[in-house]
Coordinates of C-alpha atoms in Angstrom, one line a residue:
M1 CA 148.0 111.1 31.7
Q2 CA 147.6 107.5 30.7
S3 CA 146.9 106.5 34.3
L4 CA 143.8 108.8 34.3
L5 CA 142.3 106.8 31.5
D6 CA 141.9 103.7 33.7
P7 CA 138.2 102.7 33.7
A8 CA 138.1 102.7 37.5
I9 CA 139.3 106.3 37.7
L10 CA 137.0 107.4 34.9
F11 CA 134.0 105.9 36.7
F12 CA 135.0 107.7 39.9
A13 CA 135.1 111.0 37.9
L14 CA 131.7 110.1 36.4
G15 CA 130.3 109.8 39.9
V16 CA 131.7 113.2 40.9
F17 CA 130.4 114.8 37.7
A18 CA 126.9 113.3 38.1
C19 CA 126.6 114.8 41.6
L20 CA 127.9 118.2 40.6
V21 CA 125.4 118.5 37.7
R22 CA 122.7 117.3 40.1
S23 CA 121.9 114.2 38.2
N24 CA 119.5 111.7 39.8
L25 CA 122.1 108.9 39.4
E26 CA 122.6 107.1 42.7
M27 CA 123.6 103.7 44.0
P28 CA 121.1 101.9 46.2
V29 CA 122.4 101.5 49.7
A30 CA 122.1 97.7 49.6
I31 CA 124.1 97.5 46.4
S32 CA 126.8 99.8 47.8
K33 CA 127.1 97.6 50.8
F34 CA 127.2 94.5 48.7
L35 CA 130.0 96.0 46.6
S36 CA 132.0 96.8 49.7
I37 CA 131.6 93.3 51.0
Y38 CA 132.6 91.8 47.7
L39 CA 135.8 93.9 47.4
L40 CA 136.9 93.0 50.9
M41 CA 136.2 89.4 50.4
A42 CA 138.0 89.2 47.1
L43 CA 140.9 91.2 48.5
G44 CA 141.2 88.9 51.5
L45 CA 141.1 85.8 49.3
K46 CA 143.9 87.2 47.0
G47 CA 146.0 88.0 50.0
G48 CA 145.5 84.5 51.5
F49 CA 146.3 82.8 48.2
A50 CA 149.5 84.8 47.8
L51 CA 150.6 84.1 51.4
A52 CA 150.0 80.4 50.8
A53 CA 152.2 80.5 47.8
S54 CA 155.0 82.6 49.3
G55 CA 155.0 81.6 53.0
M56 CA 156.4 83.9 55.7
T57 CA 159.5 85.0 54.0
P58 CA 161.9 87.7 55.4
S59 CA 160.4 90.1 52.8
V60 CA 156.8 89.4 54.1
V61 CA 157.9 89.9 57.7
S62 CA 159.7 93.1 56.8
S63 CA 156.7 94.6 54.9
L64 CA 154.3 93.7 57.7
G65 CA 156.6 95.1 60.4
L66 CA 157.0 98.4 58.5
A67 CA 153.2 98.5 58.2
V68 CA 152.8 98.3 62.0
L69 CA 155.5 100.9 62.6
L70 CA 153.8 103.4 60.3
A71 CA 150.4 102.7 61.9
V72 CA 151.9 103.9 65.2
V73 CA 154.2 106.7 64.1
V74 CA 151.8 108.5 61.7
P75 CA 148.9 109.2 64.1
L76 CA 151.3 110.3 66.9
V77 CA 153.1 112.7 64.6
G78 CA 149.8 113.9 63.2
F79 CA 148.4 114.5 66.7
A80 CA 151.4 116.5 67.8
L81 CA 151.0 118.8 64.7
L82 CA 147.2 119.0 64.8
R83 CA 147.2 119.9 68.5
R84 CA 148.6 123.3 67.6
F85 CA 145.4 124.5 65.9
L86 CA 142.7 122.0 67.1
S87 CA 141.3 121.0 70.4
G88 CA 142.7 117.8 71.9
F89 CA 139.6 115.8 71.0
D90 CA 139.4 117.0 67.4
A91 CA 143.2 116.5 67.0
A92 CA 142.9 112.9 68.2
A93 CA 140.0 112.2 65.9
V94 CA 141.7 113.7 62.8
A95 CA 145.0 112.0 63.6
A96 CA 143.2 108.6 63.9
T97 CA 141.5 109.2 60.5
Y98 CA 144.8 109.9 58.8
G99 CA 146.8 107.3 60.8
S100 CA 144.4 104.6 59.7
V101 CA 143.9 103.4 56.1
S102 CA 141.4 103.3 53.2
A103 CA 140.6 99.9 51.8
V104 CA 139.2 101.3 48.6
T105 CA 142.4 103.4 48.0
F106 CA 144.4 100.2 48.6
V107 CA 142.3 98.1 46.2
T108 CA 142.6 100.8 43.5
A109 CA 146.4 100.8 43.9
T110 CA 146.6 97.1 43.5
Q111 CA 144.6 97.4 40.2
Y112 CA 146.9 100.2 39.1
L113 CA 150.0 98.1 39.7
E114 CA 148.5 95.2 37.8
S115 CA 147.7 97.5 34.8
Q116 CA 151.4 98.6 34.9
H117 CA 152.6 95.0 35.2
I118 CA 154.3 95.6 38.5
A119 CA 154.3 92.6 40.8
Y120 CA 153.3 92.9 44.5
G121 CA 152.6 90.6 47.3
G122 CA 149.0 89.7 47.9
Y123 CA 149.9 89.4 51.6
M124 CA 149.9 93.2 51.6
A125 CA 146.2 92.9 52.4
A126 CA 147.4 91.7 55.8
A127 CA 149.4 94.9 56.1
M128 CA 146.3 96.9 55.4
A129 CA 144.4 95.0 58.1
L130 CA 147.2 95.6 60.6
M131 CA 147.3 99.3 59.9
E132 CA 143.7 100.0 60.6
S133 CA 143.4 99.6 64.4
P134 CA 146.5 101.1 66.1
A135 CA 145.5 104.7 65.2
I136 CA 142.1 104.2 66.7
I137 CA 143.5 102.8 70.0
L138 CA 146.1 105.7 70.2
A139 CA 143.4 108.3 69.6
V140 CA 141.2 106.9 72.4
M141 CA 144.2 106.9 74.8
L142 CA 145.0 110.5 73.8
A143 CA 141.4 111.6 74.2
N144 CA 141.3 109.9 77.7
A145 CA 144.5 111.8 78.7
Q146 CA 142.8 115.0 77.5
R147 CA 139.7 114.3 79.7
Q148 CA 141.9 113.6 82.7
R149 CA 143.8 116.9 82.2
L150 CA 140.5 118.8 81.9
A151 CA 139.2 117.1 85.0
A152 CA 142.3 117.9 87.0
A153 CA 142.2 121.5 85.9
A154 CA 138.5 121.8 87.0
T155 CA 139.2 120.3 90.5
P156 CA 140.3 123.5 92.3
A157 CA 137.2 125.4 91.1
A158 CA 135.0 122.5 92.3
A159 CA 136.4 122.4 95.8
P160 CA 134.0 125.0 97.4
V161 CA 131.1 123.1 95.9
L162 CA 132.3 119.9 97.3
A163 CA 132.8 121.4 100.8
M164 CA 129.2 122.6 100.8
A165 CA 128.1 119.0 100.1
M166 CA 130.1 117.5 103.1
P167 CA 128.0 115.8 105.8
G168 CA 126.9 118.3 108.5
T169 CA 127.1 121.4 106.3
G170 CA 123.5 121.2 105.1
G171 CA 124.4 120.4 101.5
G172 CA 123.0 117.4 99.7
A173 CA 125.3 114.5 98.7
M174 CA 126.8 115.2 95.3
P175 CA 126.7 112.1 93.1
A176 CA 129.9 110.8 91.6
P177 CA 130.4 111.8 88.0
R178 CA 129.6 109.1 85.5
A179 CA 131.8 108.4 82.5
G180 CA 129.9 108.7 79.2
P181 CA 130.4 106.3 76.3
G182 CA 133.6 108.3 75.5
G183 CA 134.6 109.1 79.0
P184 CA 137.7 108.1 80.9
G185 CA 136.1 104.8 82.0
L186 CA 136.0 103.6 78.3
S187 CA 137.7 100.3 78.2
I188 CA 140.6 99.9 75.7
G189 CA 139.5 96.2 75.6
K190 CA 136.1 97.3 74.2
I191 CA 137.8 99.5 71.6
L192 CA 140.0 96.5 70.6
H193 CA 136.9 94.3 70.4
E194 CA 135.1 96.9 68.3
S195 CA 138.1 97.2 66.0
F196 CA 138.9 93.6 65.4
T197 CA 135.3 92.4 65.2
D198 CA 134.2 95.2 62.9
G199 CA 132.6 93.6 59.9
T200 CA 135.2 94.9 57.4
Q201 CA 138.1 93.7 59.5
L202 CA 136.5 90.3 60.2
L203 CA 135.6 89.7 56.6
L204 CA 139.0 90.7 55.3
L205 CA 140.9 88.6 57.8
G206 CA 138.5 85.7 57.6
A207 CA 138.8 85.6 53.8
M208 CA 142.5 85.8 54.0
V209 CA 142.6 82.8 56.3
I210 CA 140.3 80.9 53.9
G211 CA 142.6 81.7 51.0
L212 CA 145.7 80.7 53.0
V213 CA 144.1 77.3 54.0
T214 CA 142.7 76.4 50.5
G215 CA 145.8 77.6 48.5
D216 CA 146.1 76.9 44.8
A217 CA 142.9 74.7 44.7
G218 CA 140.9 77.5 46.3
K219 CA 142.4 80.1 43.9
A220 CA 141.4 78.1 40.9
A221 CA 137.9 77.5 42.3
M222 CA 137.3 81.2 43.1
Q223 CA 139.0 82.8 40.1
P224 CA 135.7 83.5 38.2
F225 CA 134.4 85.3 41.4
S226 CA 137.3 87.0 43.0
G227 CA 139.4 87.5 39.9
D228 CA 137.4 87.9 36.7
L229 CA 134.6 90.1 38.2
F230 CA 136.9 92.2 40.4
K231 CA 137.6 95.1 38.0
G232 CA 134.0 95.6 37.1
M233 CA 132.9 95.6 40.7
L234 CA 135.6 98.1 41.6
C235 CA 134.4 100.4 38.8
L236 CA 130.8 100.3 40.2
F237 CA 132.1 101.0 43.7
L238 CA 134.2 103.9 42.6
L239 CA 131.2 105.3 40.8
D240 CA 129.4 105.3 44.1
M241 CA 132.5 106.8 45.9
G242 CA 132.6 109.6 43.3
L243 CA 129.0 110.5 44.2
A244 CA 129.8 110.4 47.9
T245 CA 132.9 112.5 47.4
A246 CA 131.0 115.2 45.5
R247 CA 128.4 115.3 48.3
N248 CA 131.1 116.1 50.8
L249 CA 132.6 119.0 48.9
P250 CA 130.5 121.7 50.5
A251 CA 131.7 120.6 53.9
V252 CA 135.3 120.8 52.8
R253 CA 134.9 124.4 51.7
K254 CA 133.9 125.3 55.3
Q255 CA 137.2 124.0 56.8
S256 CA 140.0 126.3 57.9
P257 CA 143.0 126.7 55.5
W258 CA 145.2 124.9 58.1
L259 CA 143.1 121.8 58.0
L260 CA 142.9 121.9 54.2
A261 CA 146.7 122.2 54.0
Y262 CA 147.0 119.2 56.4
A263 CA 144.6 117.1 54.3
V264 CA 146.8 117.7 51.2
L265 CA 150.3 117.9 52.6
G266 CA 149.9 115.4 55.5
P267 CA 149.5 112.4 53.3
L268 CA 152.5 113.5 51.2
V269 CA 154.6 113.6 54.4
H270 CA 153.3 110.2 55.5
A271 CA 154.0 108.8 52.0
S272 CA 157.6 110.2 52.2
L273 CA 158.1 108.5 55.6
A274 CA 156.9 105.2 54.2
L275 CA 159.0 105.6 51.1
G276 CA 162.2 106.1 53.2
L277 CA 161.5 103.2 55.4
A278 CA 160.7 100.9 52.5
W279 CA 163.9 101.9 50.7
M280 CA 166.1 101.3 53.8
A281 CA 164.4 97.9 54.4
Q282 CA 164.8 97.0 50.7
V283 CA 161.1 96.1 50.4
P284 CA 160.2 94.9 46.8
A285 CA 159.0 97.7 44.6
G286 CA 155.3 96.6 44.4
D287 CA 155.1 96.2 48.1
A288 CA 156.8 99.6 48.6
V289 CA 154.1 101.3 46.5
L290 CA 151.4 99.8 48.5
L291 CA 153.0 100.7 51.8
V292 CA 153.3 104.3 50.6
V293 CA 149.7 104.3 49.4
L294 CA 148.5 103.0 52.7
A295 CA 150.5 105.5 54.7
A296 CA 149.1 108.3 52.5
S297 CA 145.5 107.2 52.7
A298 CA 142.9 108.1 55.3
S299 CA 140.0 106.1 56.7
Y300 CA 136.5 107.4 56.0
I301 CA 134.5 104.3 57.2
A302 CA 136.1 102.3 60.0
V303 CA 137.6 105.2 62.0
P304 CA 134.5 107.5 61.9
A305 CA 132.3 104.6 63.0
V306 CA 134.4 103.9 66.1
V307 CA 135.5 107.5 66.9
R308 CA 132.0 108.9 66.9
Y309 CA 131.3 106.5 69.8
A310 CA 134.8 106.7 71.5
I311 CA 135.4 110.4 71.2
P312 CA 131.9 112.1 71.1
E313 CA 133.5 115.5 71.9
A314 CA 135.1 115.6 68.4
D315 CA 133.4 117.2 65.5
P316 CA 132.6 114.5 62.8
S317 CA 132.4 117.1 60.1
L318 CA 136.2 117.6 60.4
Y319 CA 137.5 114.1 59.9
V320 CA 134.8 112.8 57.6
S321 CA 134.7 115.7 55.1
L322 CA 138.5 116.1 54.9
S323 CA 139.3 112.4 54.4
L324 CA 136.4 111.6 51.9
G325 CA 136.0 115.0 50.3
L326 CA 139.7 115.9 49.7
T327 CA 142.3 113.3 50.6
F328 CA 140.5 110.3 49.0
P329 CA 140.1 111.8 45.5
L330 CA 143.6 113.3 45.5
N331 CA 145.0 109.9 46.2
I332 CA 142.8 108.1 43.7
V333 CA 143.4 110.5 40.8
L334 CA 147.0 111.8 41.4
G335 CA 148.6 110.1 44.4
I336 CA 148.7 106.5 43.2
P337 CA 150.4 107.2 39.9
L338 CA 152.8 109.7 41.5
Y339 CA 153.8 107.2 44.3
T340 CA 154.3 104.5 41.7
Q341 CA 156.5 106.6 39.5
V342 CA 158.7 107.7 42.4
V343 CA 159.2 104.1 43.6
Q344 CA 160.0 102.9 40.0
R345 CA 162.7 105.6 39.7
L346 CA 164.2 104.9 43.1
W347 CA 164.1 101.1 42.7
G348 CA 165.2 101.2 39.1
V349 CA 162.3 99.2 37.8

């Protein structure tokens, strides 16, 4: 219960309440964007400062390696399950959403750990960055495979039409099909470029490099900005996220029971997988919590932005409403304290 009295969580609840009672409270778009930029910049700097202090120790390498492994396994397992009750395109999009990560959930988890006086490696911000793109790339590859299967299945039916269009038959020349923005001709290189040059990724990684290069001197200089202001800025951002979450609740109610079950149980399964891997690799307790939180989170910004372009056949209402309207608030309010308590008991801290 004490974890629910954290100011950041309470501001999130205030945002949800304000929207539900139809208050005119809202966050200007420019302010919301500024808060997002600030949090990513501060998080990247903290990660860089921590990495400068610790160096690339075996613990750091182990944590980052597990992050990459989870980023590949989670979307593949998710797709295999979702394919049973969704189309291939929708399954790929939802799997990418739940295989990627939420920066705001991660930031909230770091603040919770600090409030509980649990140490964690700031370099875990690099783990978050590494976990964002693999799910997107895998989803695009799965969607392209689905398009090729559909094209192969349609070929026999198209044969008579093609025969009529052959020279000398009187038929006109049939133009070759063109791949749309999400078609089979979509370049994985372009998706990689979109992923790694996305503003959020670039800012996070760039700030991390700056923190790594400047070290202790940079940390002391930036403390009033990236340290003292951080909690207040997070509260404002979670207030805005509470408003956005409540606005997505009507779309959540329209989803099938199977999808609602996945949005609740899927993150718990992903968290359990991360917990087991972290325990076997003897990852420090704080890092283990953050790995579990990242595995349990779902992207509602980066993945939808890319997937809408890369997999236009998928229904955006599925992956956006589920991740933002259901999984995000469950992780923020209940998930983070739960995962922390489980790790504390298993690690004996």
